[in-house]
mmCIF file of C-alpha atoms in Angstrom:
data_model
loop_
_atom_site.group_PDB
_atom_site.id
_atom_site.type_symbol
_atom_site.label_atom_id
_atom_site.label_comp_id
_atom_site.label_asym_id
_atom_site.label_seq_id
_atom_site.Cartn_x
_atom_site.Cartn_y
_atom_site.Cartn_z
ATOM 1 C CA MET P 30 -46.494 -1.616 -36.518
ATOM 2 C CA LYS P 31 -46.405 -5.190 -35.102
ATOM 3 C CA LYS P 32 -44.125 -6.194 -37.970
ATOM 4 C CA HIS P 33 -41.781 -3.342 -37.054
ATOM 5 C CA LYS P 34 -41.584 -4.527 -33.403
ATOM 6 C CA LEU P 35 -40.873 -8.095 -34.483
ATOM 7 C CA LEU P 36 -38.039 -6.916 -36.721
ATOM 8 C CA LYS P 37 -36.577 -4.920 -33.823
ATOM 9 C CA LYS P 38 -36.688 -8.026 -31.613
ATOM 10 C CA ILE P 39 -34.905 -10.122 -34.257
ATOM 11 C CA VAL P 40 -32.165 -7.497 -34.639
ATOM 12 C CA ALA P 41 -31.730 -7.302 -30.820
ATOM 13 C CA LEU P 42 -31.455 -11.108 -30.606
ATOM 14 C CA LEU P 43 -28.816 -11.165 -33.333
ATOM 15 C CA VAL P 44 -26.814 -8.436 -31.574
ATOM 16 C CA VAL P 45 -26.836 -10.473 -28.324
ATOM 17 C CA MET P 46 -25.754 -13.620 -30.241
ATOM 18 C CA THR P 47 -22.885 -11.729 -31.889
ATOM 19 C CA ILE P 48 -21.622 -10.299 -28.597
ATOM 20 C CA THR P 49 -21.814 -13.748 -26.933
ATOM 21 C CA CYS P 50 -19.875 -15.343 -29.801
ATOM 22 C CA ASN P 51 -17.109 -12.703 -29.556
ATOM 23 C CA LEU P 52 -16.901 -12.968 -25.773
ATOM 24 C CA PHE P 53 -16.483 -16.726 -26.077
ATOM 25 C CA THR P 54 -13.568 -16.266 -28.482
ATOM 26 C CA ALA P 55 -11.868 -13.692 -26.263
ATOM 27 C CA HIS P 56 -12.005 -15.943 -23.188
ATOM 28 C CA ALA P 57 -10.890 -19.170 -24.877
ATOM 29 C CA HIS P 58 -7.707 -19.114 -22.731
ATOM 30 C CA THR P 59 -9.634 -20.167 -19.631
ATOM 31 C CA GLY P 60 -8.710 -23.810 -20.279
ATOM 32 C CA GLU P 61 -5.709 -23.549 -17.959
ATOM 33 C CA TYR P 62 -5.742 -27.254 -17.195
ATOM 34 C CA HIS P 63 -5.043 -30.451 -19.111
ATOM 35 C CA ALA P 64 -7.531 -33.079 -20.209
ATOM 36 C CA GLY P 65 -7.404 -36.609 -18.839
ATOM 37 C CA GLY P 66 -8.130 -38.124 -15.462
ATOM 38 C CA TYR P 67 -6.585 -40.252 -12.807
ATOM 39 C CA TYR P 68 -7.109 -44.000 -13.343
ATOM 40 C CA ASP P 69 -10.135 -43.021 -15.496
ATOM 41 C CA ASP P 70 -11.651 -41.848 -12.223
ATOM 42 C CA LYS P 71 -13.196 -38.442 -11.598
ATOM 43 C CA GLN P 72 -11.345 -38.128 -8.327
ATOM 44 C CA ALA P 73 -7.716 -37.488 -7.440
ATOM 45 C CA ASN P 74 -6.654 -38.860 -4.073
ATOM 46 C CA LEU P 75 -2.916 -38.425 -4.039
ATOM 47 C CA LYS P 76 -0.248 -39.964 -1.825
ATOM 48 C CA PHE P 77 3.297 -38.616 -2.016
ATOM 49 C CA LEU P 78 6.436 -40.496 -1.073
ATOM 50 C CA ILE P 79 9.424 -38.275 -0.357
ATOM 51 C CA MET P 80 12.659 -40.020 -1.324
ATOM 52 C CA ASP P 81 15.996 -39.418 0.443
ATOM 53 C CA SER P 82 17.415 -37.375 -2.439
ATOM 54 C CA ALA P 83 14.551 -34.880 -2.041
ATOM 55 C CA LEU P 84 15.378 -34.064 1.580
ATOM 56 C CA THR P 85 17.899 -31.278 2.192
ATOM 57 C CA SER P 86 18.434 -28.488 4.694
ATOM 58 C CA ILE P 87 15.808 -26.443 2.824
ATOM 59 C CA LEU P 88 13.607 -29.211 1.385
ATOM 60 C CA THR P 89 12.151 -30.562 4.646
ATOM 61 C CA MET P 90 8.973 -32.530 5.386
ATOM 62 C CA ASP P 91 7.409 -29.207 6.422
ATOM 63 C CA VAL P 92 7.956 -28.001 2.835
ATOM 64 C CA TYR P 93 6.391 -31.170 1.399
ATOM 65 C CA ASN P 94 3.380 -31.002 3.725
ATOM 66 C CA SER P 95 2.427 -27.786 1.883
ATOM 67 C CA ALA P 96 0.840 -30.158 -0.687
ATOM 68 C CA THR P 97 -2.196 -30.315 1.601
ATOM 69 C CA SER P 98 -2.981 -26.675 0.739
ATOM 70 C CA TRP P 99 -4.873 -28.147 -2.252
ATOM 71 C CA ASN P 100 -7.340 -29.829 0.147
ATOM 72 C CA GLY P 101 -10.783 -28.379 0.860
ATOM 73 C CA ILE P 102 -11.161 -26.727 -2.563
ATOM 74 C CA SER P 103 -12.830 -29.495 -4.580
ATOM 75 C CA ASP P 104 -14.682 -32.492 -3.117
ATOM 76 C CA ASN P 105 -12.928 -34.644 -5.717
ATOM 77 C CA VAL P 106 -9.349 -33.679 -4.865
ATOM 78 C CA TYR P 107 -7.603 -34.802 -1.731
ATOM 79 C CA VAL P 108 -3.926 -35.063 -0.798
ATOM 80 C CA VAL P 109 -4.214 -38.123 1.409
ATOM 81 C CA SER P 110 -0.694 -38.342 2.742
ATOM 82 C CA VAL P 111 2.869 -37.087 2.442
ATOM 83 C CA VAL P 112 5.256 -39.765 3.719
ATOM 84 C CA LYS P 113 9.016 -39.950 4.065
ATOM 85 C CA HIS P 114 10.465 -43.014 2.354
ATOM 86 C CA VAL P 115 12.253 -45.529 4.561
ATOM 87 C CA TYR P 116 14.489 -48.361 3.362
ATOM 88 C CA GLY P 117 12.508 -51.319 1.984
ATOM 89 C CA MET P 118 9.231 -49.427 1.700
ATOM 90 C CA PRO P 119 7.372 -50.235 -1.554
ATOM 91 C CA THR P 120 6.752 -47.280 -3.885
ATOM 92 C CA SER P 121 3.648 -48.630 -5.654
ATOM 93 C CA GLY P 122 0.541 -46.539 -5.126
ATOM 94 C CA PHE P 123 2.621 -43.478 -4.355
ATOM 95 C CA ASN P 124 3.661 -40.454 -6.376
ATOM 96 C CA CYS P 125 7.401 -40.309 -5.786
ATOM 97 C CA VAL P 126 9.318 -37.091 -5.168
ATOM 98 C CA TYR P 127 13.061 -37.022 -5.962
ATOM 99 C CA GLY P 128 15.768 -34.404 -5.590
ATOM 100 C CA GLN P 129 17.988 -33.415 -8.508
ATOM 101 C CA ALA P 130 20.708 -30.777 -8.545
ATOM 102 C CA TYR P 131 19.768 -28.627 -11.535
ATOM 103 C CA THR P 132 22.216 -25.920 -12.521
ATOM 104 C CA ASP P 133 19.996 -24.302 -15.160
ATOM 105 C CA GLY P 134 17.526 -22.450 -12.950
ATOM 106 C CA THR P 135 14.963 -25.265 -12.891
ATOM 107 C CA LEU P 136 13.031 -25.317 -9.609
ATOM 108 C CA GLY P 137 11.005 -28.489 -10.120
ATOM 109 C CA THR P 138 9.441 -30.756 -12.752
ATOM 110 C CA THR P 139 6.413 -33.038 -12.942
ATOM 111 C CA THR P 140 6.251 -36.036 -15.271
ATOM 112 C CA PHE P 141 3.119 -38.134 -15.846
ATOM 113 C CA TYR P 142 3.179 -41.940 -16.085
ATOM 114 C CA GLY P 143 0.564 -44.343 -17.466
ATOM 115 C CA VAL P 144 -0.613 -47.662 -16.014
ATOM 116 C CA ASN P 145 2.220 -49.515 -17.831
ATOM 117 C CA GLY P 146 4.844 -47.274 -16.194
ATOM 118 C CA ASN P 147 5.759 -45.335 -19.344
ATOM 119 C CA ALA P 148 5.865 -41.538 -19.390
ATOM 120 C CA VAL P 149 2.737 -40.129 -21.007
ATOM 121 C CA SER P 150 1.654 -36.700 -22.224
ATOM 122 C CA ALA P 151 0.125 -34.305 -19.705
ATOM 123 C CA ASN P 152 -3.212 -34.602 -21.532
ATOM 124 C CA ALA P 153 -3.436 -38.366 -21.041
ATOM 125 C CA THR P 154 -5.030 -40.421 -18.300
ATOM 126 C CA TRP P 155 -2.306 -41.073 -15.782
ATOM 127 C CA ASN P 156 -1.523 -43.530 -13.053
ATOM 128 C CA SER P 157 1.150 -41.651 -11.152
ATOM 129 C CA VAL P 158 3.458 -38.657 -11.363
ATOM 130 C CA MET P 159 7.112 -38.205 -10.548
ATOM 131 C CA ILE P 160 8.052 -34.839 -9.111
ATOM 132 C CA THR P 161 11.656 -33.657 -9.012
ATOM 133 C CA MET P 162 12.729 -30.778 -6.791
ATOM 134 C CA ASN P 163 15.988 -28.892 -7.246
ATOM 135 C CA SER P 164 18.145 -30.196 -4.391
ATOM 136 C CA ASP P 165 20.785 -27.500 -4.926
ATOM 137 C CA ALA P 166 20.270 -25.296 -1.847
ATOM 138 C CA PHE P 167 21.693 -22.316 -3.738
ATOM 139 C CA VAL P 168 18.701 -21.952 -6.034
ATOM 140 C CA PHE P 169 16.069 -21.455 -3.293
ATOM 141 C CA ALA P 170 18.514 -19.300 -1.319
ATOM 142 C CA LEU P 171 18.179 -16.709 -4.110
ATOM 143 C CA ALA P 172 14.665 -15.981 -2.801
ATOM 144 C CA PRO P 173 13.970 -13.610 0.127
ATOM 145 C CA ASN P 174 12.703 -16.651 2.092
ATOM 146 C CA ALA P 175 14.116 -19.990 0.897
ATOM 147 C CA THR P 176 11.587 -22.166 2.770
ATOM 148 C CA ASN P 177 8.595 -20.262 1.384
ATOM 149 C CA ALA P 178 10.092 -20.425 -2.117
ATOM 150 C CA ALA P 179 10.497 -24.210 -1.771
ATOM 151 C CA LYS P 180 6.912 -24.529 -0.486
ATOM 152 C CA LYS P 181 5.633 -22.568 -3.497
ATOM 153 C CA THR P 182 7.576 -24.829 -5.878
ATOM 154 C CA PHE P 183 6.241 -28.057 -4.358
ATOM 155 C CA THR P 184 2.658 -26.727 -4.215
ATOM 156 C CA HIS P 185 3.109 -25.675 -7.876
ATOM 157 C CA GLU P 186 4.288 -29.176 -8.863
ATOM 158 C CA VAL P 187 1.363 -30.797 -7.004
ATOM 159 C CA GLY P 188 -0.873 -28.397 -8.981
ATOM 160 C CA HIS P 189 0.586 -29.935 -12.159
ATOM 161 C CA ALA P 190 -0.119 -33.397 -10.712
ATOM 162 C CA LEU P 191 -3.727 -32.187 -10.514
ATOM 163 C CA LYS P 192 -3.531 -31.279 -14.228
ATOM 164 C CA LEU P 193 -3.276 -27.509 -13.829
ATOM 165 C CA LYS P 194 -1.181 -25.645 -16.431
ATOM 166 C CA HIS P 195 0.823 -22.438 -16.156
ATOM 167 C CA PRO P 196 -1.595 -19.510 -16.591
ATOM 168 C CA GLU P 197 -1.413 -17.823 -19.975
ATOM 169 C CA ASN P 198 0.291 -14.461 -20.299
ATOM 170 C CA GLY P 199 -1.788 -11.701 -21.886
ATOM 171 C CA SER P 200 -4.541 -9.146 -21.473
ATOM 172 C CA PHE P 201 -7.137 -11.584 -20.169
ATOM 173 C CA SER P 202 -9.713 -11.001 -17.471
ATOM 174 C CA GLY P 203 -8.004 -11.223 -14.054
ATOM 175 C CA HIS P 204 -4.473 -11.171 -15.552
ATOM 176 C CA THR P 205 -3.634 -7.864 -13.933
ATOM 177 C CA GLN P 206 0.081 -8.196 -13.119
ATOM 178 C CA LEU P 207 2.374 -8.024 -16.167
ATOM 179 C CA GLY P 208 -0.261 -10.065 -17.997
ATOM 180 C CA TYR P 209 -0.388 -12.770 -15.306
ATOM 181 C CA PRO P 210 -3.046 -13.554 -12.680
ATOM 182 C CA TYR P 211 -1.937 -13.814 -9.042
ATOM 183 C CA ALA P 212 -1.376 -17.586 -8.835
ATOM 184 C CA VAL P 213 0.781 -20.394 -7.444
ATOM 185 C CA MET P 214 0.711 -21.960 -10.911
ATOM 186 C CA ASN P 215 2.786 -19.113 -12.412
ATOM 187 C CA GLN P 216 6.397 -20.072 -13.099
ATOM 188 C CA GLY P 217 9.111 -18.479 -10.971
ATOM 189 C CA LEU P 218 10.862 -18.173 -7.648
ATOM 190 C CA TYR P 219 8.438 -17.074 -4.906
ATOM 191 C CA GLY P 220 9.240 -13.615 -3.549
ATOM 192 C CA THR P 221 10.824 -12.318 -6.750
ATOM 193 C CA GLU P 222 7.659 -11.334 -8.673
ATOM 194 C CA SER P 223 4.386 -9.843 -7.434
ATOM 195 C CA TYR P 224 2.207 -12.291 -9.394
ATOM 196 C CA LEU P 225 3.618 -15.371 -7.613
ATOM 197 C CA SER P 226 1.436 -16.801 -4.851
ATOM 198 C CA MET P 227 2.808 -19.277 -2.285
ATOM 199 C CA VAL P 228 -0.518 -21.104 -1.854
ATOM 200 C CA PRO P 229 -3.429 -21.769 -4.227
ATOM 201 C CA SER P 230 -5.024 -18.375 -5.039
ATOM 202 C CA ILE P 231 -8.591 -17.599 -6.114
ATOM 203 C CA HIS P 232 -7.442 -18.053 -9.730
ATOM 204 C CA ASP P 233 -5.874 -21.478 -8.997
ATOM 205 C CA LYS P 234 -8.895 -22.603 -6.977
ATOM 206 C CA SER P 235 -11.245 -21.573 -9.747
ATOM 207 C CA ASN P 236 -9.254 -23.652 -12.286
ATOM 208 C CA LEU P 237 -9.131 -26.636 -9.910
ATOM 209 C CA ILE P 238 -12.909 -26.528 -9.402
ATOM 210 C CA ASP P 239 -13.406 -26.156 -13.176
ATOM 211 C CA LYS P 240 -11.279 -29.261 -13.721
ATOM 212 C CA TRP P 241 -12.487 -31.508 -10.897
ATOM 213 C CA ASN P 242 -15.863 -29.951 -9.915
ATOM 214 C CA MET O 25 -36.824 -0.515 -43.575
ATOM 215 C CA LYS O 26 -36.289 -3.876 -45.281
ATOM 216 C CA LYS O 27 -33.074 -2.539 -46.787
ATOM 217 C CA LEU O 28 -31.832 -1.430 -43.389
ATOM 218 C CA LEU O 29 -32.675 -4.822 -41.888
ATOM 219 C CA SER O 30 -30.854 -6.663 -44.699
ATOM 220 C CA ILE O 31 -27.734 -4.539 -44.244
ATOM 221 C CA THR O 32 -27.768 -5.033 -40.435
ATOM 222 C CA LEU O 33 -28.173 -8.793 -40.863
ATOM 223 C CA ALA O 34 -25.326 -8.965 -43.374
ATOM 224 C CA VAL O 35 -22.989 -7.028 -41.067
ATOM 225 C CA LEU O 36 -23.850 -9.168 -37.993
ATOM 226 C CA ILE O 37 -23.483 -12.452 -39.874
ATOM 227 C CA SER O 38 -20.078 -11.403 -41.228
ATOM 228 C CA ILE O 39 -18.925 -10.476 -37.685
ATOM 229 C CA CYS O 40 -20.093 -13.895 -36.413
ATOM 230 C CA VAL O 41 -18.342 -15.724 -39.256
ATOM 231 C CA THR O 42 -15.087 -13.744 -38.747
ATOM 232 C CA SER O 43 -15.183 -14.438 -35.008
ATOM 233 C CA CYS O 44 -15.640 -18.188 -35.529
ATOM 234 C CA ASN O 45 -12.892 -18.247 -38.161
ATOM 235 C CA LYS O 46 -10.426 -16.932 -35.575
ATOM 236 C CA ASN O 47 -10.594 -20.275 -33.786
ATOM 237 C CA GLU O 48 -10.296 -22.234 -37.032
ATOM 238 C CA ASN O 49 -7.148 -20.269 -37.978
ATOM 239 C CA LYS O 50 -5.654 -20.988 -34.561
ATOM 240 C CA LYS O 51 -6.309 -24.719 -35.058
ATOM 241 C CA ASP O 52 -4.594 -24.592 -38.476
ATOM 242 C CA ASP O 53 -1.555 -22.833 -36.942
ATOM 243 C CA ILE O 54 -1.282 -25.535 -34.271
ATOM 244 C CA LYS O 55 -1.495 -28.267 -36.939
ATOM 245 C CA GLU O 56 1.293 -26.637 -38.996
ATOM 246 C CA ASN O 57 3.552 -26.322 -35.949
ATOM 247 C CA LYS O 58 3.004 -29.898 -34.810
ATOM 248 C CA PRO O 59 6.351 -31.745 -34.871
ATOM 249 C CA GLN O 60 6.744 -34.942 -36.899
ATOM 250 C CA THR O 61 7.892 -36.901 -33.873
ATOM 251 C CA ASN O 62 5.920 -37.680 -30.737
ATOM 252 C CA VAL O 63 6.689 -35.306 -27.849
ATOM 253 C CA ILE O 64 5.995 -36.230 -24.221
ATOM 254 C CA SER O 65 6.597 -33.181 -22.081
ATOM 255 C CA SER O 66 7.063 -32.789 -18.353
ATOM 256 C CA GLU O 67 5.795 -29.648 -16.667
ATOM 257 C CA VAL O 68 8.651 -27.376 -15.584
ATOM 258 C CA ASP O 69 8.852 -24.581 -13.022
ATOM 259 C CA ALA O 70 11.917 -22.376 -13.466
ATOM 260 C CA ILE O 71 13.357 -19.071 -12.358
ATOM 261 C CA GLY O 72 12.248 -16.208 -14.623
ATOM 262 C CA TYR O 73 14.118 -13.076 -15.747
ATOM 263 C CA GLN O 74 12.504 -9.700 -16.362
ATOM 264 C CA ASN O 75 15.337 -8.299 -18.493
ATOM 265 C CA LEU O 76 18.443 -9.351 -20.381
ATOM 266 C CA ASN O 77 20.970 -7.927 -17.906
ATOM 267 C CA GLU O 78 19.402 -9.980 -15.094
ATOM 268 C CA LEU O 79 19.796 -13.115 -17.253
ATOM 269 C CA ILE O 80 23.382 -12.339 -18.366
ATOM 270 C CA GLU O 81 24.409 -11.777 -14.740
ATOM 271 C CA VAL O 82 23.473 -15.325 -13.622
ATOM 272 C CA CYS O 83 25.130 -17.022 -16.619
ATOM 273 C CA ASP O 84 28.729 -18.251 -16.867
ATOM 274 C CA LEU O 85 28.722 -18.081 -20.637
ATOM 275 C CA VAL O 86 26.744 -16.204 -23.309
ATOM 276 C CA VAL O 87 27.784 -17.288 -26.806
ATOM 277 C CA VAL O 88 26.735 -17.425 -30.444
ATOM 278 C CA GLY O 89 27.643 -20.438 -32.579
ATOM 279 C CA GLU O 90 26.676 -23.637 -34.358
ATOM 280 C CA HIS O 91 25.956 -27.229 -33.256
ATOM 281 C CA THR O 92 28.519 -29.600 -34.781
ATOM 282 C CA THR O 93 26.630 -32.727 -33.626
ATOM 283 C CA ASP O 94 23.008 -33.675 -32.961
ATOM 284 C CA GLY O 95 22.024 -33.975 -29.311
ATOM 285 C CA VAL O 96 23.019 -37.425 -28.016
ATOM 286 C CA LEU O 97 21.590 -39.217 -24.968
ATOM 287 C CA GLN O 98 23.816 -38.865 -21.892
ATOM 288 C CA ASN O 99 23.547 -39.879 -18.270
ATOM 289 C CA GLU O 100 24.303 -37.023 -15.917
ATOM 290 C CA PHE O 101 25.439 -37.528 -12.340
ATOM 291 C CA LEU O 102 24.823 -35.810 -9.043
ATOM 292 C CA ASP O 103 28.375 -35.958 -7.690
ATOM 293 C CA ALA O 104 31.938 -36.455 -8.876
ATOM 294 C CA ASN O 105 31.921 -40.159 -7.886
ATOM 295 C CA LYS O 106 29.308 -40.683 -10.622
ATOM 296 C CA SER O 107 26.788 -41.739 -8.023
ATOM 297 C CA PRO O 108 23.916 -41.444 -7.588
ATOM 298 C CA TYR O 109 22.803 -41.493 -11.196
ATOM 299 C CA LEU O 110 20.880 -38.325 -11.937
ATOM 300 C CA PHE O 111 18.836 -38.395 -15.123
ATOM 301 C CA ASP O 112 18.829 -38.793 -18.893
ATOM 302 C CA VAL O 113 19.538 -35.678 -20.923
ATOM 303 C CA SER O 114 21.042 -34.846 -24.321
ATOM 304 C CA GLU O 115 24.426 -33.360 -25.026
ATOM 305 C CA SER O 116 25.743 -31.722 -28.209
ATOM 306 C CA SER O 117 29.028 -30.142 -29.343
ATOM 307 C CA PHE O 118 28.808 -26.449 -30.116
ATOM 308 C CA GLU O 119 31.390 -24.346 -31.964
ATOM 309 C CA ILE O 120 31.577 -20.757 -30.783
ATOM 310 C CA SER O 121 31.554 -17.953 -33.355
ATOM 311 C CA ARG O 122 31.053 -15.029 -30.979
ATOM 312 C CA VAL O 123 31.529 -14.517 -27.242
ATOM 313 C CA ILE O 124 29.216 -12.132 -25.403
ATOM 314 C CA LYS O 125 30.213 -13.232 -21.893
ATOM 315 C CA GLY O 126 32.626 -15.829 -20.537
ATOM 316 C CA ASP O 127 36.127 -17.222 -20.546
ATOM 317 C CA VAL O 128 36.154 -18.871 -23.991
ATOM 318 C CA LYS O 129 37.270 -17.750 -27.440
ATOM 319 C CA VAL O 130 35.962 -17.883 -30.980
ATOM 320 C CA GLY O 131 36.585 -21.337 -32.493
ATOM 321 C CA ASP O 132 36.358 -23.173 -29.145
ATOM 322 C CA THR O 133 34.007 -26.143 -28.936
ATOM 323 C CA ILE O 134 31.959 -26.755 -25.785
ATOM 324 C CA ASN O 135 29.436 -29.376 -24.663
ATOM 325 C CA ILE O 136 25.886 -28.129 -24.210
ATOM 326 C CA THR O 137 23.271 -30.078 -22.228
ATOM 327 C CA GLN O 138 19.510 -29.823 -22.524
ATOM 328 C CA GLN O 139 16.851 -31.688 -20.534
ATOM 329 C CA TYR O 140 15.416 -34.036 -23.172
ATOM 330 C CA TYR O 141 16.204 -37.376 -24.790
ATOM 331 C CA ILE O 142 14.904 -39.230 -27.818
ATOM 332 C CA GLN O 143 13.876 -42.884 -27.885
ATOM 333 C CA ASN O 144 12.379 -44.913 -30.692
ATOM 334 C CA VAL O 145 9.089 -46.276 -29.391
ATOM 335 C CA GLU O 146 7.386 -48.771 -31.726
ATOM 336 C CA GLY O 147 8.981 -47.165 -34.800
ATOM 337 C CA VAL O 148 8.217 -43.566 -33.794
ATOM 338 C CA ASP O 149 10.890 -41.216 -32.486
ATOM 339 C CA THR O 150 9.609 -40.016 -29.130
ATOM 340 C CA ILE O 151 11.078 -36.934 -27.465
ATOM 341 C CA TYR O 152 10.884 -37.055 -23.661
ATOM 342 C CA ASP O 153 11.214 -33.394 -22.844
ATOM 343 C CA SER O 154 11.692 -31.524 -19.567
ATOM 344 C CA SER O 155 13.082 -28.353 -21.145
ATOM 345 C CA GLU O 156 10.154 -27.002 -23.211
ATOM 346 C CA MET O 157 12.764 -26.430 -25.947
ATOM 347 C CA THR O 158 13.189 -28.108 -29.340
ATOM 348 C CA PRO O 159 16.044 -30.675 -29.664
ATOM 349 C CA MET O 160 19.630 -29.657 -30.503
ATOM 350 C CA LYS O 161 20.475 -30.382 -34.161
ATOM 351 C CA LYS O 162 23.747 -30.358 -36.116
ATOM 352 C CA GLY O 163 24.149 -27.216 -38.253
ATOM 353 C CA GLU O 164 21.685 -25.112 -36.259
ATOM 354 C CA LYS O 165 22.872 -21.677 -35.082
ATOM 355 C CA TRP O 166 21.749 -20.286 -31.752
ATOM 356 C CA VAL O 167 22.525 -17.692 -29.121
ATOM 357 C CA TYR O 168 22.907 -19.522 -25.791
ATOM 358 C CA PHE O 169 22.833 -18.360 -22.178
ATOM 359 C CA LEU O 170 24.634 -21.090 -20.206
ATOM 360 C CA SER O 171 25.658 -22.272 -16.724
ATOM 361 C CA TYR O 172 28.702 -24.505 -16.190
ATOM 362 C CA ASP O 173 28.309 -27.908 -14.484
ATOM 363 C CA GLU O 174 31.742 -28.899 -13.176
ATOM 364 C CA ILE O 175 30.776 -32.487 -12.225
ATOM 365 C CA ASN O 176 29.554 -33.417 -15.693
ATOM 366 C CA ASP O 177 31.869 -30.953 -17.535
ATOM 367 C CA THR O 178 29.078 -29.450 -19.571
ATOM 368 C CA TYR O 179 27.150 -26.214 -20.001
ATOM 369 C CA TRP O 180 23.398 -26.269 -19.238
ATOM 370 C CA ILE O 181 21.030 -24.019 -21.155
ATOM 371 C CA ARG O 182 19.480 -21.513 -18.758
ATOM 372 C CA ASN O 183 16.004 -23.135 -19.220
ATOM 373 C CA ILE O 184 13.499 -21.528 -21.633
ATOM 374 C CA TYR O 185 15.154 -18.126 -21.237
ATOM 375 C CA GLY O 186 18.519 -19.472 -22.459
ATOM 376 C CA LYS O 187 18.055 -20.308 -26.164
ATOM 377 C CA TYR O 188 17.407 -17.869 -29.045
ATOM 378 C CA PRO O 189 17.723 -17.981 -32.834
ATOM 379 C CA VAL O 190 20.553 -15.942 -34.351
ATOM 380 C CA PRO O 191 18.789 -12.887 -35.783
ATOM 381 C CA GLU O 192 19.115 -12.492 -39.568
ATOM 382 C CA SER O 193 19.026 -8.710 -39.344
ATOM 383 C CA ASN O 194 18.439 -5.867 -36.940
ATOM 384 C CA ASN O 195 14.777 -5.910 -37.941
ATOM 385 C CA SER O 196 14.140 -9.428 -36.623
ATOM 386 C CA THR O 197 11.708 -9.566 -33.718
ATOM 387 C CA ALA O 198 10.139 -12.400 -31.773
ATOM 388 C CA ASP O 199 6.781 -11.597 -33.368
ATOM 389 C CA GLY O 200 8.202 -12.698 -36.710
ATOM 390 C CA PHE O 201 9.056 -16.190 -35.422
ATOM 391 C CA THR O 202 6.931 -19.221 -34.636
ATOM 392 C CA ALA O 203 7.471 -20.876 -31.246
ATOM 393 C CA GLU O 204 9.500 -23.659 -32.937
ATOM 394 C CA GLU O 205 11.701 -21.158 -34.765
ATOM 395 C CA MET O 206 12.361 -19.569 -31.375
ATOM 396 C CA GLY O 207 13.563 -23.015 -30.219
ATOM 397 C CA ARG O 208 10.589 -23.726 -27.980
ATOM 398 C CA TYR O 209 7.392 -25.748 -28.080
ATOM 399 C CA LYS O 210 5.137 -22.984 -26.753
ATOM 400 C CA LYS O 211 4.920 -19.234 -27.334
ATOM 401 C CA ASN O 212 6.002 -17.253 -24.275
ATOM 402 C CA ASN O 213 5.578 -13.471 -24.171
ATOM 403 C CA MET O 214 8.251 -13.002 -21.490
ATOM 404 C CA VAL O 215 10.889 -14.912 -23.482
ATOM 405 C CA ASP O 216 9.900 -13.056 -26.659
ATOM 406 C CA SER O 217 10.390 -9.769 -24.851
ATOM 407 C CA LEU O 218 13.938 -10.814 -23.823
ATOM 408 C CA TYR O 219 14.688 -11.790 -27.419
ATOM 409 C CA ASN O 220 13.537 -8.393 -28.691
ATOM 410 C CA GLU O 221 15.875 -6.802 -26.143
ATOM 411 C CA LEU O 222 18.705 -9.043 -27.371
ATOM 412 C CA VAL O 223 18.135 -7.991 -30.989
ATOM 413 C CA GLU O 224 18.169 -4.328 -30.013
ATOM 414 C CA MET O 225 21.203 -4.570 -27.734
ATOM 415 C CA TYR O 226 23.644 -6.310 -30.054
ATOM 416 C CA ASP O 227 24.936 -5.527 -33.499
ATOM 417 C CA TRP O 228 24.502 -8.655 -35.593
ATOM 418 C CA GLU O 229 26.211 -7.431 -38.783
#
């Protein structure tokens, strides 16, 4: 009788192990952020310098100050300052933001740079980022609210600077809208799709905490 | 009882092994798709399109054809005075074999621009990419969705939604292609869905 009970326990344990193993496989997409750190540090204290080319009638300092919406989520992430560049001001120590007139539907890009100033892969340890924003007013004007769309794009790019990736598309837990979670890190023009958030959502915050603690 | 236990154990172990193999297979797929050159990618946020008509509407040109040159490094400019300097991209000549939308004709050659450039770094070709698409190569045939840039006299690919392989037959679907064959570095369900629509909408015979 005792032997029978022991066998039952072993079978139950194996069933639990099998289910756990399968669950782990199904949720492997949760790595929605890149590896690598900032200066080999476990913290990211970011300062942004907004260059002249990045300032337009839509891309204002108010838009760029939306970067601070990443504050207060992780103790190890802090957007220290967002400063407008003035002539003669040194750029070292800053993450520079430039404007570029893209005609292909690009809203913004983020490129990572190493200590030696060369562009590096998003998975590498980085020293600074360069963000470009589409300075063609027409592109943000396609959104119901151009300023909010520009704020979403800059917050999205700062999310990349904090190593967050675009969420995966598929039938994953929490991906309830056309296979996407509600998130600022989704690609697209704010106001045109229901899954686009203007500020960091619960999904974004969860990934940021996972990455930076 | 022992027999039952043995069978249960065998079934559970095989499920565990199959489940773990899924990850191994994925790793092998990634290895096979890894390009020979080094790729350093920027992160890109771009406007998305839910269906093909939405995409066609915003484009100046939708064409099928073949690259007659490899992509070559170009400097693009922000205004007609060629100042300020904008950024490094690649440009390639493209001969049109079919026009779906736009004021061009079969046999015309246009310049196509994509946001990447290649540099040799310590003997290794390094692709600096801001397009999430594979480089333009001579002899390759693609369907392109393009926007005209008057200042630089070139057509820009409408980001990741703007480049598709020419289907071999009506049965071709995005599921049958790897990300690289689709002209991109990463799989994207939304782009695949547009490609499937493209295959269905047009007669490729």
